[in-house]
PDB file of C-alpha atoms and ligand atoms in Angstrom:
ATOM      1  CA  UNK A   5      -7.282   5.523  14.693  1.00 95.00           C
ATOM      2  CA  UNK A   6      -9.311   7.920  12.487  1.00 97.00           C
ATOM      3  CA  UNK A   7      -8.401  10.604  10.832  1.00 98.00           C
ATOM      4  CA  UNK A   8     -11.141  12.400   9.107  1.00 98.00           C
ATOM      5  CA  UNK A   9     -10.964  14.693   6.662  1.00 98.00           C
ATOM      6  CA  UNK A  10     -13.195  17.727   5.359  1.00 98.00           C
ATOM      7  CA  UNK A  11     -11.615  16.989   1.790  1.00 97.00           C
ATOM      8  CA  UNK A  12      -9.727  14.461  -0.364  1.00 96.00           C
ATOM      9  CA  UNK A  13      -7.548  17.720  -0.633  1.00 95.00           C
ATOM     10  CA  UNK A  14      -6.966  17.693   3.455  1.00 96.00           C
ATOM     11  CA  UNK A  15      -6.923  14.135   3.605  1.00 97.00           C
ATOM     12  CA  UNK A  16      -3.675  14.013   1.304  1.00 96.00           C
ATOM     13  CA  UNK A  17      -2.016  16.603   2.705  1.00 96.00           C
ATOM     14  CA  UNK A  18      -2.042  14.771   5.835  1.00 97.00           C
ATOM     15  CA  UNK A  19      -0.821  11.649   4.364  1.00 97.00           C
ATOM     16  CA  UNK A  20       2.176  13.178   3.390  1.00 95.00           C
ATOM     17  CA  UNK A  21       2.757  14.772   6.570  1.00 95.00           C
ATOM     18  CA  UNK A  22       2.079  11.470   8.054  1.00 97.00           C
ATOM     19  CA  UNK A  23       4.568   9.705   5.458  1.00 96.00           C
ATOM     20  CA  UNK A  24       7.300  12.690   6.278  1.00 95.00           C
ATOM     21  CA  UNK A  25       6.896  12.124   9.734  1.00 96.00           C
ATOM     22  CA  UNK A  26       7.459   8.364   9.749  1.00 97.00           C
ATOM     23  CA  UNK A  27      10.288   8.554   7.020  1.00 97.00           C
ATOM     24  CA  UNK A  28      12.059  11.359   9.512  1.00 95.00           C
ATOM     25  CA  UNK A  29      11.499   9.143  12.376  1.00 97.00           C
ATOM     26  CA  UNK A  30      12.529   5.530  10.964  1.00 98.00           C
ATOM     27  CA  UNK A  31      15.869   7.278   9.025  1.00 97.00           C
ATOM     28  CA  UNK A  32      16.960   8.712  12.490  1.00 97.00           C
ATOM     29  CA  UNK A  33      16.093   5.740  14.307  1.00 98.00           C
ATOM     30  CA  UNK A  34      17.749   3.192  12.330  1.00 97.00           C
ATOM     31  CA  UNK A  35      19.273   4.958   9.186  1.00 97.00           C
ATOM     32  CA  UNK A  36      16.577   3.920   6.715  1.00 97.00           C
ATOM     33  CA  UNK A  37      12.900   4.046   5.557  1.00 98.00           C
ATOM     34  CA  UNK A  38      11.395   0.788   4.243  1.00 98.00           C
ATOM     35  CA  UNK A  39       8.033   1.941   2.680  1.00 98.00           C
ATOM     36  CA  UNK A  40       5.042  -0.255   1.031  1.00 98.00           C
ATOM     37  CA  UNK A  41       2.299   1.607  -1.126  1.00 98.00           C
ATOM     38  CA  UNK A  42      -0.800   1.235  -2.342  1.00 97.00           C
ATOM     39  CA  UNK A  43      -2.321   2.061  -6.046  1.00 93.00           C
ATOM     40  CA  UNK A  44      -5.173   3.358  -7.060  1.00 89.00           C
ATOM     41  CA  UNK A  45      -6.229   6.972  -6.921  1.00 90.00           C
ATOM     42  CA  UNK A  46      -6.501   7.844  -4.020  1.00 90.00           C
ATOM     43  CA  UNK A  47      -2.602   8.119  -2.696  1.00 95.00           C
ATOM     44  CA  UNK A  48      -2.197   9.618  -6.007  1.00 94.00           C
ATOM     45  CA  UNK A  49      -2.514  13.162  -4.763  1.00 94.00           C
ATOM     46  CA  UNK A  50      -0.417  12.544  -1.710  1.00 95.00           C
ATOM     47  CA  UNK A  51       2.562  11.425  -3.697  1.00 94.00           C
ATOM     48  CA  UNK A  52       1.807  14.405  -6.066  1.00 92.00           C
ATOM     49  CA  UNK A  53       2.436  16.423  -2.533  1.00 92.00           C
ATOM     50  CA  UNK A  54       5.330  14.112  -1.534  1.00 92.00           C
ATOM     51  CA  UNK A  55       6.922  15.747  -4.630  1.00 89.00           C
ATOM     52  CA  UNK A  56       6.176  18.992  -4.134  1.00 87.00           C
ATOM     53  CA  UNK A  57       7.539  18.847  -0.377  1.00 81.00           C
ATOM     54  CA  UNK A  58      11.015  17.587  -1.989  1.00 70.00           C
ATOM     55  CA  UNK A  59      12.855  19.933   0.126  1.00 69.00           C
ATOM     56  CA  UNK A  60      11.412  18.857   3.121  1.00 73.00           C
ATOM     57  CA  UNK A  61      14.201  17.615   4.894  1.00 75.00           C
ATOM     58  CA  UNK A  62      13.785  14.141   4.532  1.00 82.00           C
ATOM     59  CA  UNK A  63      17.465  11.911   3.379  1.00 88.00           C
ATOM     60  CA  UNK A  64      15.044  10.413  -0.093  1.00 88.00           C
ATOM     61  CA  UNK A  65      18.522   8.404  -0.983  1.00 90.00           C
ATOM     62  CA  UNK A  66      17.598   6.458   2.562  1.00 95.00           C
ATOM     63  CA  UNK A  67      14.434   5.980   1.381  1.00 95.00           C
ATOM     64  CA  UNK A  68      13.567   2.121  -0.143  1.00 97.00           C
ATOM     65  CA  UNK A  69       9.861   2.034  -2.227  1.00 97.00           C
ATOM     66  CA  UNK A  70       7.911  -0.754  -2.655  1.00 98.00           C
ATOM     67  CA  UNK A  71       4.320  -1.514  -3.868  1.00 98.00           C
ATOM     68  CA  UNK A  72       1.866  -3.990  -1.633  1.00 98.00           C
ATOM     69  CA  UNK A  73       0.296  -4.758  -4.907  1.00 98.00           C
ATOM     70  CA  UNK A  74      -0.171  -3.945  -8.542  1.00 98.00           C
ATOM     71  CA  UNK A  75      -1.961  -4.813 -11.516  1.00 97.00           C
ATOM     72  CA  UNK A  76      -0.510  -8.036 -13.856  1.00 97.00           C
ATOM     73  CA  UNK A  77       0.533  -5.318 -16.819  1.00 97.00           C
ATOM     74  CA  UNK A  78       4.571  -4.002 -17.934  1.00 97.00           C
ATOM     75  CA  UNK A  79       5.777  -0.973 -15.308  1.00 96.00           C
ATOM     76  CA  UNK A  80       4.976   1.064 -18.841  1.00 96.00           C
ATOM     77  CA  UNK A  81       1.902   0.190 -18.430  1.00 96.00           C
ATOM     78  CA  UNK A  82      -1.126   3.289 -18.112  1.00 95.00           C
ATOM     79  CA  UNK A  83      -2.603   0.694 -15.008  1.00 95.00           C
ATOM     80  CA  UNK A  84       0.579   0.020 -13.472  1.00 96.00           C
ATOM     81  CA  UNK A  85       0.555   1.629  -9.696  1.00 97.00           C
ATOM     82  CA  UNK A  86       4.084   1.776 -10.376  1.00 96.00           C
ATOM     83  CA  UNK A  87       4.375   4.069 -13.245  1.00 95.00           C
ATOM     84  CA  UNK A  88       1.478   6.003 -11.467  1.00 95.00           C
ATOM     85  CA  UNK A  89       3.684   6.610  -8.633  1.00 95.00           C
ATOM     86  CA  UNK A  90       7.042   7.222 -10.738  1.00 94.00           C
ATOM     87  CA  UNK A  91       5.540   9.838 -12.730  1.00 92.00           C
ATOM     88  CA  UNK A  92       3.595  11.639 -10.047  1.00 91.00           C
ATOM     89  CA  UNK A  93       6.549  11.286  -7.149  1.00 91.00           C
ATOM     90  CA  UNK A  94       9.843   8.645  -8.287  1.00 91.00           C
ATOM     91  CA  UNK A  95      11.894  11.255 -10.779  1.00 81.00           C
ATOM     92  CA  UNK A  96      14.147  12.135  -8.464  1.00 74.00           C
ATOM     93  CA  UNK A  97      15.121   8.837  -6.496  1.00 82.00           C
ATOM     94  CA  UNK A  98      17.619   6.659  -7.223  1.00 85.00           C
ATOM     95  CA  UNK A  99      16.594   3.873  -9.180  1.00 88.00           C
ATOM     96  CA  UNK A 100      18.405   1.248  -6.663  1.00 92.00           C
ATOM     97  CA  UNK A 101      16.301   2.527  -3.682  1.00 94.00           C
ATOM     98  CA  UNK A 102      12.788   1.563  -6.383  1.00 97.00           C
ATOM     99  CA  UNK A 103      11.342  -2.296  -6.294  1.00 98.00           C
ATOM    100  CA  UNK A 104       8.374  -2.298  -8.671  1.00 97.00           C
ATOM    101  CA  UNK A 105       7.257  -5.398  -8.874  1.00 98.00           C
ATOM    102  CA  UNK A 106       8.259  -7.411 -11.832  1.00 97.00           C
ATOM    103  CA  UNK A 107       6.626  -8.017 -15.334  1.00 97.00           C
ATOM    104  CA  UNK A 108       6.685 -11.568 -16.414  1.00 97.00           C
ATOM    105  CA  UNK A 109       4.837 -14.302 -18.562  1.00 97.00           C
ATOM    106  CA  UNK A 110       2.518 -14.959 -15.796  1.00 98.00           C
ATOM    107  CA  UNK A 111       1.488 -13.600 -12.338  1.00 98.00           C
ATOM    108  CA  UNK A 112       2.135 -16.284 -10.605  1.00 98.00           C
ATOM    109  CA  UNK A 113       5.945 -15.958 -11.734  1.00 98.00           C
ATOM    110  CA  UNK A 114       5.697 -12.131 -11.439  1.00 98.00           C
ATOM    111  CA  UNK A 115       4.789 -12.911  -7.416  1.00 98.00           C
ATOM    112  CA  UNK A 116       7.341 -15.268  -7.557  1.00 98.00           C
ATOM    113  CA  UNK A 117      10.054 -13.001  -8.502  1.00 98.00           C
ATOM    114  CA  UNK A 118       8.701  -9.975  -6.279  1.00 98.00           C
ATOM    115  CA  UNK A 119       8.770 -12.533  -3.666  1.00 98.00           C
ATOM    116  CA  UNK A 120      12.514 -13.228  -4.509  1.00 98.00           C
ATOM    117  CA  UNK A 121      13.157  -9.663  -4.438  1.00 98.00           C
ATOM    118  CA  UNK A 122      12.097  -9.232  -1.003  1.00 98.00           C
ATOM    119  CA  UNK A 123      13.960 -11.957   0.464  1.00 98.00           C
ATOM    120  CA  UNK A 124      17.063 -10.330  -0.995  1.00 97.00           C
ATOM    121  CA  UNK A 125      16.151  -7.210   1.129  1.00 96.00           C
ATOM    122  CA  UNK A 126      14.706  -8.482   4.201  1.00 97.00           C
ATOM    123  CA  UNK A 127      16.676 -11.493   5.972  1.00 93.00           C
ATOM    124  CA  UNK A 128      13.105 -12.184   7.529  1.00 97.00           C
ATOM    125  CA  UNK A 129       9.572 -11.527   7.559  1.00 98.00           C
ATOM    126  CA  UNK A 130       9.426  -8.071   6.038  1.00 98.00           C
ATOM    127  CA  UNK A 131       8.451  -5.406   8.524  1.00 98.00           C
ATOM    128  CA  UNK A 132       7.768  -1.879   6.321  1.00 98.00           C
ATOM    129  CA  UNK A 133       8.047   1.281   8.905  1.00 98.00           C
ATOM    130  CA  UNK A 134       5.001   2.041   6.633  1.00 98.00           C
ATOM    131  CA  UNK A 135       2.231   0.695   4.397  1.00 98.00           C
ATOM    132  CA  UNK A 136      -0.638   2.708   2.922  1.00 98.00           C
ATOM    133  CA  UNK A 137      -3.593   0.924   1.992  1.00 98.00           C
ATOM    134  CA  UNK A 138      -7.065   1.516   0.048  1.00 98.00           C
ATOM    135  CA  UNK A 139     -10.166  -0.033   0.232  1.00 98.00           C
ATOM    136  CA  UNK A 140     -12.390  -1.063  -2.807  1.00 96.00           C
ATOM    137  CA  UNK A 141     -16.436  -0.940  -2.755  1.00 96.00           C
ATOM    138  CA  UNK A 142     -15.927  -4.897  -2.475  1.00 95.00           C
ATOM    139  CA  UNK A 143     -14.258  -4.263   0.767  1.00 96.00           C
ATOM    140  CA  UNK A 144     -10.644  -5.498  -1.237  1.00 97.00           C
ATOM    141  CA  UNK A 145      -7.709  -4.136  -0.151  1.00 98.00           C
ATOM    142  CA  UNK A 146      -4.182  -4.401  -1.957  1.00 98.00           C
ATOM    143  CA  UNK A 147      -5.419  -6.674  -4.009  1.00 98.00           C
ATOM    144  CA  UNK A 148      -7.000  -8.792  -1.563  1.00 97.00           C
ATOM    145  CA  UNK A 149     -10.122  -9.446  -3.199  1.00 96.00           C
ATOM    146  CA  UNK A 150     -13.300 -11.218  -1.306  1.00 94.00           C
ATOM    147  CA  UNK A 151     -12.840 -14.844  -2.620  1.00 92.00           C
ATOM    148  CA  UNK A 152      -9.458 -14.541  -3.379  1.00 93.00           C
ATOM    149  CA  UNK A 153      -7.357 -17.909  -2.825  1.00 94.00           C
ATOM    150  CA  UNK A 154      -4.422 -15.434  -1.819  1.00 96.00           C
ATOM    151  CA  UNK A 155      -6.520 -14.867   1.797  1.00 95.00           C
ATOM    152  CA  UNK A 156      -5.526 -17.270   2.454  1.00 95.00           C
ATOM    153  CA  UNK A 157      -2.143 -17.264   2.104  1.00 97.00           C
ATOM    154  CA  UNK A 158      -0.109 -17.391   5.611  1.00 96.00           C
ATOM    155  CA  UNK A 159       3.549 -18.607   4.525  1.00 97.00           C
ATOM    156  CA  UNK A 160       3.963 -17.013   1.161  1.00 98.00           C
ATOM    157  CA  UNK A 161       4.731 -13.231   1.256  1.00 98.00           C
ATOM    158  CA  UNK A 162       3.705 -12.495  -2.397  1.00 98.00           C
ATOM    159  CA  UNK A 163       0.944 -13.777  -4.087  1.00 98.00           C
ATOM    160  CA  UNK A 164      -1.317 -13.688  -7.917  1.00 98.00           C
ATOM    161  CA  UNK A 165      -4.311 -12.353  -7.161  1.00 97.00           C
ATOM    162  CA  UNK A 166      -7.723 -11.626  -8.954  1.00 94.00           C
ATOM    163  CA  UNK A 167     -11.251  -9.813  -8.856  1.00 93.00           C
ATOM    164  CA  UNK A 168     -14.226 -11.933  -9.204  1.00 90.00           C
ATOM    165  CA  UNK A 169     -15.807  -8.823 -10.830  1.00 91.00           C
ATOM    166  CA  UNK A 170     -12.835  -9.309 -13.242  1.00 90.00           C
ATOM    167  CA  UNK A 171     -10.474  -6.794 -14.290  1.00 89.00           C
ATOM    168  CA  UNK A 172      -6.510  -7.203 -14.895  1.00 91.00           C
ATOM    169  CA  UNK A 173      -5.062 -10.243 -12.671  1.00 96.00           C
ATOM    170  CA  UNK A 174      -3.243  -8.736 -10.202  1.00 97.00           C
ATOM    171  CA  UNK A 175      -0.132  -9.698  -7.872  1.00 98.00           C
ATOM    172  CA  UNK A 176      -0.146  -8.900  -4.305  1.00 98.00           C
ATOM    173  CA  UNK A 177       1.624  -8.930  -1.206  1.00 98.00           C
ATOM    174  CA  UNK A 178       0.437 -11.098   1.869  1.00 98.00           C
ATOM    175  CA  UNK A 179      -1.975 -10.706   4.719  1.00 98.00           C
ATOM    176  CA  UNK A 180       1.555 -12.011   7.302  1.00 98.00           C
ATOM    177  CA  UNK A 181       3.395  -9.027   5.338  1.00 98.00           C
ATOM    178  CA  UNK A 182       0.848  -6.460   5.537  1.00 98.00           C
ATOM    179  CA  UNK A 183       0.416  -7.040   9.175  1.00 98.00           C
ATOM    180  CA  UNK A 184       3.536  -7.269  10.373  1.00 98.00           C
ATOM    181  CA  UNK A 185       4.247  -3.593   9.525  1.00 98.00           C
ATOM    182  CA  UNK A 186       4.950  -1.178  11.764  1.00 98.00           C
ATOM    183  CA  UNK A 187       2.590   1.179  10.390  1.00 98.00           C
ATOM    184  CA  UNK A 188      -0.344   0.327   8.143  1.00 98.00           C
ATOM    185  CA  UNK A 189      -2.374   3.580   7.128  1.00 98.00           C
ATOM    186  CA  UNK A 190      -5.422   3.362   5.284  1.00 98.00           C
ATOM    187  CA  UNK A 191      -6.289   5.851   2.727  1.00 98.00           C
ATOM    188  CA  UNK A 192     -10.409   6.224   2.046  1.00 98.00           C
ATOM    189  CA  UNK A 193     -11.884   8.645  -0.067  1.00 98.00           C
ATOM    190  CA  UNK A 194     -15.338   9.042  -1.758  1.00 97.00           C
ATOM    191  CA  UNK A 195     -18.845   8.637  -1.038  1.00 98.00           C
ATOM    192  CA  UNK A 196     -19.092   5.540  -2.790  1.00 98.00           C
ATOM    193  CA  UNK A 197     -16.917   4.010   0.312  1.00 98.00           C
ATOM    194  CA  UNK A 198     -18.790   4.860   2.951  1.00 98.00           C
ATOM    195  CA  UNK A 199     -21.401   1.684   3.447  1.00 96.00           C
ATOM    196  CA  UNK A 200     -18.317  -0.644   3.026  1.00 96.00           C
ATOM    197  CA  UNK A 201     -16.355   1.238   5.190  1.00 97.00           C
ATOM    198  CA  UNK A 202     -18.585   1.203   7.776  1.00 96.00           C
ATOM    199  CA  UNK A 203     -19.120  -2.616   7.310  1.00 95.00           C
ATOM    200  CA  UNK A 204     -15.309  -2.985   7.688  1.00 96.00           C
ATOM    201  CA  UNK A 205     -14.746  -0.831  10.886  1.00 95.00           C
ATOM    202  CA  UNK A 206     -17.635  -2.611  12.283  1.00 92.00           C
ATOM    203  CA  UNK A 207     -16.912  -6.154  11.027  1.00 84.00           C
ATOM    204  CA  UNK A 208     -16.857  -8.901  13.376  1.00 79.00           C
ATOM    205  CA  UNK A 209     -12.551 -10.263  13.921  1.00 70.00           C
ATOM    206  CA  UNK A 210     -13.964 -13.426  11.763  1.00 72.00           C
ATOM    207  CA  UNK A 211     -14.870 -11.438   9.139  1.00 76.00           C
ATOM    208  CA  UNK A 212     -13.994 -12.984   5.929  1.00 77.00           C
ATOM    209  CA  UNK A 213     -15.806 -11.399   3.464  1.00 87.00           C
ATOM    210  CA  UNK A 214     -14.175  -7.819   3.999  1.00 95.00           C
ATOM    211  CA  UNK A 215     -10.508  -8.259   3.387  1.00 96.00           C
ATOM    212  CA  UNK A 216      -9.550  -4.821   4.629  1.00 97.00           C
ATOM    213  CA  UNK A 217     -11.196  -5.726   7.816  1.00 96.00           C
ATOM    214  CA  UNK A 218      -8.522  -8.784   8.309  1.00 95.00           C
ATOM    215  CA  UNK A 219      -5.946  -5.944   8.207  1.00 97.00           C
ATOM    216  CA  UNK A 220      -4.570  -5.982  12.345  1.00 96.00           C
ATOM    217  CA  UNK A 221      -1.320  -5.675  12.554  1.00 97.00           C
ATOM    218  CA  UNK A 222       0.523  -8.238  14.453  1.00 96.00           C
ATOM    219  CA  UNK A 223       2.918  -5.611  16.143  1.00 96.00           C
ATOM    220  CA  UNK A 224       2.297  -1.917  14.932  1.00 97.00           C
ATOM    221  CA  UNK A 225      -0.502   0.451  14.788  1.00 98.00           C
ATOM    222  CA  UNK A 226      -3.452   0.754  12.185  1.00 98.00           C
ATOM    223  CA  UNK A 227      -4.212   4.117  11.041  1.00 98.00           C
ATOM    224  CA  UNK A 228      -7.438   5.177   8.655  1.00 98.00           C
ATOM    225  CA  UNK A 229      -7.405   8.833   6.929  1.00 98.00           C
ATOM    226  CA  UNK A 230     -10.489   9.134   5.796  1.00 98.00           C
ATOM    227  CA  UNK A 231     -12.250  11.977   3.829  1.00 98.00           C
ATOM    228  CA  UNK A 232     -16.263  13.183   5.179  1.00 98.00           C
ATOM    229  CA  UNK A 233     -17.690  11.517   2.466  1.00 98.00           C
ATOM    230  CA  UNK A 234     -16.499   8.228   2.935  1.00 98.00           C
ATOM    231  CA  UNK A 235     -16.991   8.590   6.875  1.00 98.00           C
ATOM    232  CA  UNK A 236     -20.316   9.893   6.361  1.00 97.00           C
ATOM    233  CA  UNK A 237     -22.072   6.207   7.448  1.00 96.00           C
ATOM    234  CA  UNK A 238     -19.778   5.901  10.625  1.00 94.00           C
TER     235      UNK A 238
HETATM  236  C1  6PG B 330      -4.776  -0.910  -6.431  1.00 83.66           C
HETATM  237  C2  6PG B 330      -5.055  -0.801  -5.279  1.00 83.66           C
HETATM  238  C3  6PG B 330      -6.036  -1.115  -4.659  1.00 83.66           C
HETATM  239  C4  6PG B 330      -6.511   0.231  -4.420  1.00 83.66           C
HETATM  240  C5  6PG B 330      -8.545   0.586  -4.137  1.00 83.66           C
HETATM  241  C6  6PG B 330      -8.491   2.079  -3.763  1.00 83.66           C
HETATM  242  O1  6PG B 330      -3.680  -1.585  -7.386  1.00 83.66           O
HETATM  243  O2  6PG B 330      -6.168  -0.521  -7.634  1.00 83.66           O
HETATM  244  O3  6PG B 330      -4.173  -1.017  -4.518  1.00 83.66           O
HETATM  245  O4  6PG B 330      -6.258  -1.412  -3.448  1.00 83.66           O
HETATM  246  O5  6PG B 330      -6.171   0.539  -3.026  1.00 83.66           O
HETATM  247  O6  6PG B 330      -9.373  -0.397  -4.632  1.00 83.66           O
HETATM  248  O7  6PG B 330      -8.413   2.751  -4.872  1.00 83.66           O
HETATM  249  P1  6PG B 330      -8.769   4.310  -5.109  1.00 83.66           P
HETATM  250  O8  6PG B 330      -7.886   4.768  -4.126  1.00 83.66           O
HETATM  251  O9  6PG B 330      -8.491   4.523  -6.483  1.00 83.66           O
HETATM  252  O10 6PG B 330     -10.562   4.029  -4.913  1.00 83.66           O
END
């Protein structure tokens, strides 16, 4: 399903409302809400709206926050997805409900540590109630980059990864986890994404060079929240 918004402002408002509605639904159904967040700049505005809506009737202490991916940097680093989210949203959330990717000696050790955290929390393949994802202009999502070995990972839940175009090394949840979520929601904004988004949404099932096109929930729903600029070629 696709929802197209006039501006990133209205997209962020809708994404925050979707978070709240999904959280209320999950908490009513099972007493908890497991959410995997994405990084980058697009979700930041949504986090700020959620922080502003804190008095909305949600049992924030029944929400458990994870990250679909992280840069291989300390949690205090300005590049950290966790730091961006903590600064924008998490100051009121109990620390034992927030599961950042641990920093370690190497990306592989950080990925292994996060995999262990997930195994301690989930008895089987994690099923997030909601998984937010972004999309890069190269078609990456989470930190599943074109050409990365992480794309081929079928058993590990977390993998080290990096973009062939350079940039910081990364840690990412893998397709088996991301595709097992009950709801997956892409947030895509900006004209620079338009060409890639057109290709991703029209990609053949076997398309490997556009990782975002390989997000096909095995039993959940997929929602694209897109602003008009990114949707301009659809
Ligand atoms: C990250 C993200 C990444 C992001 C896309 C889109 O760590 O950068 O998890 O996958 O979602 O790169 O980023 P923007 O929303 O900033 O364009």
